[in-house]
């Protein structure tokens, strides 16, 4: 019988650990709704002990998501387990995910503990967590660099204490496909009680092999895959969910008919939502969800695809939810049509958010004749990115040209009061950012700045994504407008507001 591969999505936990990818609890909930719609089996919603924000996000997701298992991460410590248990209180299907490193390097330098001590901690924590929650997953962190015999002992012991999923993390992205295969095979052959647990794989992309390693682990018998949307995650990221799912679907022949329950038509939408909310742009050539993934440039290819699509396409773009951006609304469209379209696009907005988004839509529609689905997504995601912005753009004025030193005045609203700052700069955008710094009194350093057109046409919405370093933190911001300087100001304020709302 073909077996199902359980998709464990960790976008909200490991994905959010990507430097500069921080999400508010409201944004996490928005992503969780979409993950549920996508059909993921398990959502790792956060690491509750890490911060009150993380704990709140896990609670919100646990309360609102009913179909997927909701998982909270915990170290093998009582306070972590209690925090995870508390945050998962309202989950219909809660899971506690314990982790403890088993490699010599971690034992020696991180813990300064002997193997037997680690074994005892793992057993004790699993037993404690199992009393609070029926569904326990255990990860021997840095498993791929651990001594095999010790790894087998730990796995056997935690299964005896009640763990029912054993995850094998390639924490540092050190492994390669043949090794990933042999490690899972060895675990299956050497851990006597392994049949009582599902084996999972969790691969990082430091050497660019996270997806290949995950798929090798599946071929060796892993039946759960940890992954993230767009492959975001700590350092170089995690295995990309969309790539794992489409590889298993497209190459059923190679994967012995294994399947996932992912509704692949939701992949593109989920990718864009995560990209917009985390301010991580999807590269044009990204497999499955990149702009170019289904575009054909050469005449020979275009001609052949028109004759028969499968000449140069191994997947149907419709299967991943890529359709031409549709012309949907214009400046005469009303609230009803706006609300309706957002619902179709999968947004869950409160009345207050809807009203804010509608006002913004009208402003944009006044300047841009045709509003496409991608424009709508951008407008709405701008509005829901920060719930109550502390600083809002009131007005700005820029003087720039080839023969003048660029100068900008930016006025911001804070608690109903207008505060203005004026500055010169290397260019109009730099002058605006410096003017904002004068008002907010933050010393922000611009680490990254990208400008993209959301749709085509000279009146297209420009979208700016940037990363600021403020007080040792990297914060992302995103803003859009038909005026690219305004888009840059909005993105800058988005980042500053995120920092303040934390
Ligand atoms: O990479 C890793 O080892 C992890 C664990 C917490 C599973 O993310
Ligand atoms: Zn990880």
CSV table of N, CA, C and O in Angstrom, one decimal, residues 348-387:
chain,number,residue,atom,x,y,z
A,348,UNK,N,-8.1,36.4,5.9
A,348,UNK,CA,-9.1,36.5,7.1
A,348,UNK,C,-8.8,37.8,7.8
A,348,UNK,O,-7.9,37.9,8.6
A,349,UNK,N,-9.6,38.8,7.5
A,349,UNK,CA,-9.4,40.1,8.1
A,349,UNK,C,-10.5,40.5,9.0
A,349,UNK,O,-11.6,40.2,8.8
A,350,UNK,N,-10.1,41.2,10.1
A,350,UNK,CA,-11.1,41.7,11.0
A,350,UNK,C,-11.7,42.9,10.3
A,350,UNK,O,-11.2,43.4,9.3
A,351,UNK,N,-12.9,43.4,10.9
A,351,UNK,CA,-13.6,44.5,10.2
A,351,UNK,C,-12.6,45.8,10.2
A,351,UNK,O,-12.6,46.5,9.2
A,352,UNK,N,-11.8,45.9,11.3
A,352,UNK,CA,-10.9,47.1,11.3
A,352,UNK,C,-9.9,47.0,10.2
A,352,UNK,O,-9.6,48.0,9.5
A,353,UNK,N,-9.3,45.8,10.1
A,353,UNK,CA,-8.3,45.6,9.0
A,353,UNK,C,-8.8,45.8,7.6
A,353,UNK,O,-8.2,46.4,6.8
A,354,UNK,N,-10.1,45.3,7.5
A,354,UNK,CA,-10.7,45.4,6.2
A,354,UNK,C,-10.9,46.8,5.8
A,354,UNK,O,-10.7,47.3,4.7
A,355,UNK,N,-11.4,47.6,6.8
A,355,UNK,CA,-11.6,49.0,6.5
A,355,UNK,C,-10.3,49.8,6.1
A,355,UNK,O,-10.3,50.5,5.2
A,356,UNK,N,-9.3,49.5,6.9
A,356,UNK,CA,-8.0,50.1,6.6
A,356,UNK,C,-7.5,49.7,5.2
A,356,UNK,O,-7.0,50.5,4.4
A,357,UNK,N,-7.7,48.4,4.9
A,357,UNK,CA,-7.2,48.0,3.6
A,357,UNK,C,-8.1,48.6,2.4
A,357,UNK,O,-7.5,48.9,1.4
A,358,UNK,N,-9.3,48.8,2.7
A,358,UNK,CA,-10.2,49.4,1.7
A,358,UNK,C,-9.8,50.8,1.4
A,358,UNK,O,-9.8,51.3,0.3
A,359,UNK,N,-9.5,51.5,2.5
A,359,UNK,CA,-9.1,53.0,2.3
A,359,UNK,C,-7.9,53.0,1.5
A,359,UNK,O,-7.7,53.8,0.5
A,360,UNK,N,-6.9,52.1,1.8
A,360,UNK,CA,-5.7,52.1,1.0
A,360,UNK,C,-5.9,51.7,-0.4
A,360,UNK,O,-5.3,52.2,-1.4
A,361,UNK,N,-6.8,50.7,-0.6
A,361,UNK,CA,-7.1,50.3,-2.0
A,361,UNK,C,-7.7,51.5,-2.8
A,361,UNK,O,-7.3,51.7,-4.0
A,362,UNK,N,-8.5,52.3,-2.2
A,362,UNK,CA,-9.1,53.4,-2.9
A,362,UNK,C,-8.0,54.4,-3.3
A,362,UNK,O,-8.0,55.0,-4.4
A,363,UNK,N,-7.1,54.6,-2.3
A,363,UNK,CA,-6.0,55.6,-2.6
A,363,UNK,C,-5.2,55.1,-3.8
A,363,UNK,O,-4.8,55.9,-4.7
A,364,UNK,N,-4.9,53.8,-3.8
A,364,UNK,CA,-4.1,53.2,-4.9
A,364,UNK,C,-4.9,53.3,-6.2
A,364,UNK,O,-4.4,53.6,-7.3
A,365,UNK,N,-6.2,52.9,-6.1
A,365,UNK,CA,-7.0,52.9,-7.4
A,365,UNK,C,-7.2,54.2,-8.0
A,365,UNK,O,-7.4,54.3,-9.2
A,366,UNK,N,-7.0,55.3,-7.2
A,366,UNK,CA,-7.1,56.6,-7.7
A,366,UNK,C,-5.9,56.9,-8.7
A,366,UNK,O,-6.0,57.7,-9.5
A,367,UNK,N,-4.8,56.2,-8.4
A,367,UNK,CA,-3.6,56.5,-9.1
A,367,UNK,C,-3.3,55.4,-10.2
A,367,UNK,O,-2.6,55.7,-11.2
A,368,UNK,N,-3.9,54.3,-10.0
A,368,UNK,CA,-3.6,53.1,-10.9
A,368,UNK,C,-4.9,52.6,-11.4
A,368,UNK,O,-5.8,52.2,-10.6
A,369,UNK,N,-5.1,52.6,-12.7
A,369,UNK,CA,-6.4,52.3,-13.3
A,369,UNK,C,-6.8,50.8,-13.0
A,369,UNK,O,-7.9,50.6,-12.5
A,370,UNK,N,-6.0,49.9,-13.2
A,370,UNK,CA,-6.4,48.5,-13.1
A,370,UNK,C,-5.7,47.9,-11.9
A,370,UNK,O,-4.5,47.9,-11.7
A,371,UNK,N,-6.5,47.2,-11.0
A,371,UNK,CA,-5.9,46.6,-9.8
A,371,UNK,C,-6.0,45.1,-10.0
A,371,UNK,O,-7.1,44.5,-10.2
A,372,UNK,N,-4.8,44.4,-10.0
A,372,UNK,CA,-4.8,43.0,-10.2
A,372,UNK,C,-4.7,42.3,-8.8
A,372,UNK,O,-4.5,42.9,-7.8
A,373,UNK,N,-4.9,40.9,-8.9
A,373,UNK,CA,-4.8,40.1,-7.7
A,373,UNK,C,-3.5,40.4,-6.9
A,373,UNK,O,-3.5,40.6,-5.7
A,374,UNK,N,-2.4,40.5,-7.6
A,374,UNK,CA,-1.1,40.7,-7.0
A,374,UNK,C,-1.0,42.1,-6.3
A,374,UNK,O,-0.4,42.2,-5.2
A,375,UNK,N,-1.7,43.1,-6.9
A,375,UNK,CA,-1.7,44.4,-6.3
A,375,UNK,C,-2.5,44.3,-5.0
A,375,UNK,O,-2.1,44.8,-4.0
A,376,UNK,N,-3.7,43.6,-5.1
A,376,UNK,CA,-4.5,43.5,-3.9
A,376,UNK,C,-3.8,42.8,-2.7
A,376,UNK,O,-3.8,43.2,-1.6
A,377,UNK,N,-3.1,41.7,-3.1
A,377,UNK,CA,-2.3,41.0,-2.0
A,377,UNK,C,-1.3,42.0,-1.4
A,377,UNK,O,-1.2,42.0,-0.2
A,378,UNK,N,-0.6,42.7,-2.2
A,378,UNK,CA,0.4,43.7,-1.7
A,378,UNK,C,-0.3,44.7,-0.8
A,378,UNK,O,0.2,45.0,0.3
A,379,UNK,N,-1.4,45.3,-1.3
A,379,UNK,CA,-2.0,46.3,-0.5
A,379,UNK,C,-2.5,45.8,0.9
A,379,UNK,O,-2.2,46.3,1.9
A,380,UNK,N,-3.1,44.6,0.8
A,380,UNK,CA,-3.6,44.0,2.1
A,380,UNK,C,-2.5,43.6,3.0
A,380,UNK,O,-2.6,43.9,4.2
A,381,UNK,N,-1.5,43.0,2.5
A,381,UNK,CA,-0.4,42.6,3.4
A,381,UNK,C,0.3,43.8,4.0
A,381,UNK,O,0.8,43.7,5.1
A,382,UNK,N,0.4,44.9,3.3
A,382,UNK,CA,0.9,46.1,3.9
A,382,UNK,C,0.1,46.5,5.1
A,382,UNK,O,0.6,46.9,6.1
A,383,UNK,N,-1.2,46.4,4.9
A,383,UNK,CA,-2.1,46.9,6.0
A,383,UNK,C,-2.1,46.0,7.2
A,383,UNK,O,-2.4,46.4,8.3
A,384,UNK,N,-1.9,44.7,7.0
A,384,UNK,CA,-2.0,43.8,8.1
A,384,UNK,C,-0.6,43.5,8.7
A,384,UNK,O,-0.5,42.8,9.7
A,385,UNK,N,0.4,44.1,8.1
A,385,UNK,CA,1.8,43.7,8.6
A,385,UNK,C,2.0,44.2,10.0
A,385,UNK,O,2.7,43.6,10.8
A,386,UNK,N,1.5,45.4,10.4
A,386,UNK,CA,1.6,45.8,11.8
A,386,UNK,C,0.2,46.2,12.2
A,386,UNK,O,-0.5,46.9,11.5
A,387,UNK,N,-0.2,45.7,13.4
A,387,UNK,CA,-1.6,45.9,13.7
A,387,UNK,C,-1.9,47.4,14.1
A,387,UNK,O,-2.7,48.0,13.5
